[in-house]
mmCIF file of C-alpha atoms and ligand atoms in Angstrom:
data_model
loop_
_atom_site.group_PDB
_atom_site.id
_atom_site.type_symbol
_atom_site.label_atom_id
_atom_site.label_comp_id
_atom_site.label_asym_id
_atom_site.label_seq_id
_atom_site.Cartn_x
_atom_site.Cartn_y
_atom_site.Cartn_z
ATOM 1 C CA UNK A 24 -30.304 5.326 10.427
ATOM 2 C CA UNK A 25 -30.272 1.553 10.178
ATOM 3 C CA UNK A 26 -27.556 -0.400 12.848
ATOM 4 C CA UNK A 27 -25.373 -2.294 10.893
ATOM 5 C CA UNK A 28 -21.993 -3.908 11.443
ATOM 6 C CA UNK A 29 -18.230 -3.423 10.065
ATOM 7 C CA UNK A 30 -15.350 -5.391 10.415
ATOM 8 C CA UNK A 31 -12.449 -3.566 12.262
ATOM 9 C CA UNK A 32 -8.823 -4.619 12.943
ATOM 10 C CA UNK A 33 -6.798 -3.103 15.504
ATOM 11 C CA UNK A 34 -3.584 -3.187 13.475
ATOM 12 C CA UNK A 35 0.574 -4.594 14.956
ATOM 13 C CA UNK A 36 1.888 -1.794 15.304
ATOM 14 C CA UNK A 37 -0.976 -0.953 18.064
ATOM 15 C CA UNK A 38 -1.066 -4.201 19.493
ATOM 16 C CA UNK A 39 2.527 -3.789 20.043
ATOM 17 C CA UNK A 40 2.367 -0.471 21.812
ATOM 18 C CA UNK A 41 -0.279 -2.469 23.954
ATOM 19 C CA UNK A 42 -3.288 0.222 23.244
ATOM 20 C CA UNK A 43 -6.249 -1.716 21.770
ATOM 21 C CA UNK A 44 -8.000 -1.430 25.161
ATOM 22 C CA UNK A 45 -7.287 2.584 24.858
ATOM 23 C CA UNK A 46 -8.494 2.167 20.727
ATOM 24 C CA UNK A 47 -11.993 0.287 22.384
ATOM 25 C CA UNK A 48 -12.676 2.832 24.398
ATOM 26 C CA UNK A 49 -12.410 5.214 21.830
ATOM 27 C CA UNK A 50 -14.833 2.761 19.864
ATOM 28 C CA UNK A 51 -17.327 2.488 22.684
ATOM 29 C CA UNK A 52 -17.648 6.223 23.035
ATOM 30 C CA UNK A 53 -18.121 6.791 20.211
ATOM 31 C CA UNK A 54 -21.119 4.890 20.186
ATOM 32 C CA UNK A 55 -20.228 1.377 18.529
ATOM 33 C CA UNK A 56 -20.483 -2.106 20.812
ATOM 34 C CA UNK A 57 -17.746 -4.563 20.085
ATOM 35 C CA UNK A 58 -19.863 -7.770 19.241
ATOM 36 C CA UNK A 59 -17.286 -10.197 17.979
ATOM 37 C CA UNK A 60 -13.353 -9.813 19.022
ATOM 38 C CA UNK A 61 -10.584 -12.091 18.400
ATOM 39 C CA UNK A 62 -6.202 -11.519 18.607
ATOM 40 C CA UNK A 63 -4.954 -13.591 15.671
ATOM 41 C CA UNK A 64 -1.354 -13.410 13.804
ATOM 42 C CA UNK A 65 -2.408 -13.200 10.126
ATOM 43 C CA UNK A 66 -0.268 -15.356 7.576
ATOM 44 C CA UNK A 67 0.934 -14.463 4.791
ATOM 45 C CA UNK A 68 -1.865 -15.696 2.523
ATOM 46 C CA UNK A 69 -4.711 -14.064 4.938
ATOM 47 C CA UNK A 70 -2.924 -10.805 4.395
ATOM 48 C CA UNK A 71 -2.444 -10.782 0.657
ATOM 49 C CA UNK A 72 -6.280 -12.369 0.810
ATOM 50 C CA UNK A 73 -7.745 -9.784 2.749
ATOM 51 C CA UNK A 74 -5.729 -6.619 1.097
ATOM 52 C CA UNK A 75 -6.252 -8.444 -3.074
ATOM 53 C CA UNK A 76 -7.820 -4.616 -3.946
ATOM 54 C CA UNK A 77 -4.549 -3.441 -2.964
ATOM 55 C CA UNK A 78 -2.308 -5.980 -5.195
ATOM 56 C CA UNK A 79 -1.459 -3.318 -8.392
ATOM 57 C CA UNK A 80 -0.121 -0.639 -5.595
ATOM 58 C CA UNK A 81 3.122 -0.353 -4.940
ATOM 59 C CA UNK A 82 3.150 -0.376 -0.939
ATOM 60 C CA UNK A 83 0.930 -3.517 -0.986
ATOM 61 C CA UNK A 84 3.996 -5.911 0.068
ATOM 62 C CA UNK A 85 5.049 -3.577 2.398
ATOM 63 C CA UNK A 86 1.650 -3.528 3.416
ATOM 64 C CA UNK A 87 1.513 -7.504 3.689
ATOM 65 C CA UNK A 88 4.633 -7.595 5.604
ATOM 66 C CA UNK A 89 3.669 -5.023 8.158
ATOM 67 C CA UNK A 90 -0.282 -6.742 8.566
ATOM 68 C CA UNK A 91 1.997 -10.051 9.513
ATOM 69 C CA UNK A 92 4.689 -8.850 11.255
ATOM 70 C CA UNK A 93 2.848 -9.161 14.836
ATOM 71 C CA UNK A 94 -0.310 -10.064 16.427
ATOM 72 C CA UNK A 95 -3.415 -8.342 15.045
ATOM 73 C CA UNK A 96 -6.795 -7.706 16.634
ATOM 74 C CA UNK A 97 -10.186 -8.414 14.380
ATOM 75 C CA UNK A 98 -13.340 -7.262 15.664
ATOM 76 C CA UNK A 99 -16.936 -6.460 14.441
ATOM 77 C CA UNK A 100 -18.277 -3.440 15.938
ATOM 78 C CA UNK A 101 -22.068 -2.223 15.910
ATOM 79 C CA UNK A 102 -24.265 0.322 15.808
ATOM 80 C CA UNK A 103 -26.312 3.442 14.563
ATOM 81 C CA UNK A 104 -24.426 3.642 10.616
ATOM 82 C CA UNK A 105 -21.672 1.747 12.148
ATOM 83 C CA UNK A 106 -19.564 1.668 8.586
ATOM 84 C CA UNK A 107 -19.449 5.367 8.609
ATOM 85 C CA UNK A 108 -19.226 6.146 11.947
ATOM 86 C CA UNK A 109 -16.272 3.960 12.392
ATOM 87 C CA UNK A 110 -14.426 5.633 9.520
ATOM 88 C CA UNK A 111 -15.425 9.219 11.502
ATOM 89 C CA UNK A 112 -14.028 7.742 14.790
ATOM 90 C CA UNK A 113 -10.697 6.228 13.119
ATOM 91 C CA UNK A 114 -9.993 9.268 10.849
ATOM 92 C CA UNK A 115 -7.957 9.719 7.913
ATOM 93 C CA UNK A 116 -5.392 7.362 6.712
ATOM 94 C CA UNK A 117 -2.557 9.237 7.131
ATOM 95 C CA UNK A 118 -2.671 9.888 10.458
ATOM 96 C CA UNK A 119 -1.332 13.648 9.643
ATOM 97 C CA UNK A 120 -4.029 14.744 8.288
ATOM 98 C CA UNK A 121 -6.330 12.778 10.900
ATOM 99 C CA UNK A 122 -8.723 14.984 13.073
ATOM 100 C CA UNK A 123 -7.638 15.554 16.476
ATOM 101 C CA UNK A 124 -9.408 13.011 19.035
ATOM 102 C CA UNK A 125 -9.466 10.408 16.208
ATOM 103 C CA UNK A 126 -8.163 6.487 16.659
ATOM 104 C CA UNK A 127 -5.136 7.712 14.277
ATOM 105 C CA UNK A 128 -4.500 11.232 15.088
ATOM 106 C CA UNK A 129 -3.801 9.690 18.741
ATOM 107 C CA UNK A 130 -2.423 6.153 17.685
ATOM 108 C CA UNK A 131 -0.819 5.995 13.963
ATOM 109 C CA UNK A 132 2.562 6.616 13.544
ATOM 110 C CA UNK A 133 2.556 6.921 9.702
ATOM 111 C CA UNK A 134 0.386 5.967 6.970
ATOM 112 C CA UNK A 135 1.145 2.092 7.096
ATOM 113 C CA UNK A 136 1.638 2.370 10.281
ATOM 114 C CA UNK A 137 -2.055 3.592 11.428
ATOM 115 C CA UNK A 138 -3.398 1.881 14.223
ATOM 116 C CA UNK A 139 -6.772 0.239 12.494
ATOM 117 C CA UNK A 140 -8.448 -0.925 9.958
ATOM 118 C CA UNK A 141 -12.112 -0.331 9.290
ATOM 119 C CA UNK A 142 -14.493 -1.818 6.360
ATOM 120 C CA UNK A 143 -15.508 1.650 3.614
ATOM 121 C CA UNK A 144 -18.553 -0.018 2.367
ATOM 122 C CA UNK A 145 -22.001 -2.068 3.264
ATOM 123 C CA UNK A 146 -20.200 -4.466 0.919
ATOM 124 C CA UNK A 147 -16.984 -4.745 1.785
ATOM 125 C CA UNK A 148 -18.270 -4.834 5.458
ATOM 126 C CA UNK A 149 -20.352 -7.894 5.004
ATOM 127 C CA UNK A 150 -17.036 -9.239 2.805
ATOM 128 C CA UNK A 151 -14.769 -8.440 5.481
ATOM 129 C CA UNK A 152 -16.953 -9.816 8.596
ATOM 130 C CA UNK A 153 -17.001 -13.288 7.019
ATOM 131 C CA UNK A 154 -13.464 -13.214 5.805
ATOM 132 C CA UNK A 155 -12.580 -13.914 9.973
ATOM 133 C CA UNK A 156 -15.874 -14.833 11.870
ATOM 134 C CA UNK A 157 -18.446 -17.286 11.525
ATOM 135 C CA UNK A 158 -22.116 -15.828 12.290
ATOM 136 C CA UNK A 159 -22.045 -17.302 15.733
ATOM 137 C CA UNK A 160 -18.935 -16.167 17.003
ATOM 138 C CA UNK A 161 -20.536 -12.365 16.937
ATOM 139 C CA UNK A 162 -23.471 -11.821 20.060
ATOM 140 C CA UNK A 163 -25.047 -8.307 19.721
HETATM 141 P P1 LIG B 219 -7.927 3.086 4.677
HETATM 142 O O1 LIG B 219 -9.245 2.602 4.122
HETATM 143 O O2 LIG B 219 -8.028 4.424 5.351
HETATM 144 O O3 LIG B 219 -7.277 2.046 5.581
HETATM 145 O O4 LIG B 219 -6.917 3.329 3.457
HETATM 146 P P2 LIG B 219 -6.642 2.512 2.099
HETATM 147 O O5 LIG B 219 -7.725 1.510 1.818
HETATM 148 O O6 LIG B 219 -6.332 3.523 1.040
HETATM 149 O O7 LIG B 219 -5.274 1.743 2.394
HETATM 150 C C1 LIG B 219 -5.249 0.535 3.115
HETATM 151 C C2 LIG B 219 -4.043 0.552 4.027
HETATM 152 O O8 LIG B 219 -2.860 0.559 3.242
HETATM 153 C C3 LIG B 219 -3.917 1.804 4.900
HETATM 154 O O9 LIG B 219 -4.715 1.767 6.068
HETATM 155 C C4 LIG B 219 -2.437 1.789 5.224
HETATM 156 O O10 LIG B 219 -2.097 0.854 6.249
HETATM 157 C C5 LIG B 219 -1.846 1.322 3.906
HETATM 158 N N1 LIG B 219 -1.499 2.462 3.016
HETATM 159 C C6 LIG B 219 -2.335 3.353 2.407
HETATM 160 N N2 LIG B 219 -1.667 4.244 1.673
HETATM 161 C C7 LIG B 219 -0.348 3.912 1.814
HETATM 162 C C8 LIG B 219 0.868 4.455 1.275
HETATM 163 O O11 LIG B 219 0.867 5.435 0.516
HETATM 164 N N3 LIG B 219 2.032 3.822 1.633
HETATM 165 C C9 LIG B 219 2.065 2.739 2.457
HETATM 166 N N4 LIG B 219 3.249 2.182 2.768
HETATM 167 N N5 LIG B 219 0.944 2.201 2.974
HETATM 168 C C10 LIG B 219 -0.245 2.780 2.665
#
């Protein structure tokens, strides 16, 4: 499997329960290296930028609001099918139905609410890694 990269955000309502240190190890363990890491406090246009698939549905203000309502942490992690394994390690959106031992099942509270963020595709990885860092603000 080729190492590739994905763009991951540790989400406000995490930041504000003061976990993203817990949600990294749960990253590192699971076999991805942070490379690139940065707390930010989205604005309003960044969000609606960044979530523009999610315009025509109807929780994407809600969704806006809640990406801007507190500090945010964006991050490129690394490694062995990195894209997928980050989506194994964060597990399902509503945290609910996550997988016990997952970023959400032990984080989220709902399914806004769910702890991170992490790119689906090779595409929308490479999309999502520019949208916040420059190529050399991330050292693998
Ligand atoms: P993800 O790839 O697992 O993050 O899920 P999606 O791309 O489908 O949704 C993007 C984000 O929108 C999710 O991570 C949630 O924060 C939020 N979201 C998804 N579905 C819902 C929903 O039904 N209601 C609300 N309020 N937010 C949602």
């Amino acid at each position: 499997m080729a190492v590739e990269r994905t763009l991951s955000i540790i989400k406000p309502d995490a930041t504000a329960r003061n976990v993203t240190g817990k949600i990294n190890a749960l990253f590192e363990d699971g076999g991805l290296r942070i490379v690139a890491q940065r707390r930010v406090r989205l604005t309003q246009e960044q969000a609606e930028k960044f979530y523009a698939v999610h315009a025509e549905r109807a929780f994407y203000g809600e969704l806006v609001d809640y990406m801007t309502s507190g500090p945010v942490v964006v991050q490129v992690l690394e490694g062995e099918g990195a894209i997928a394994r980050n989506r194994e390690i964060m597990g399902a959106t509503n945290p609910a139905n996550a997988d016990e031992g997952t970023v959400r099942k032990a984080f989220g509270l709902n399914v806004q609410e769910n702890a991170v963020h992490g790119s689906d595709s090779p595409e929308n990885a490479a999309i999502e890694i520019a949208f916040f860092f420059a190529g050399c603000d991330i050292v693998g």
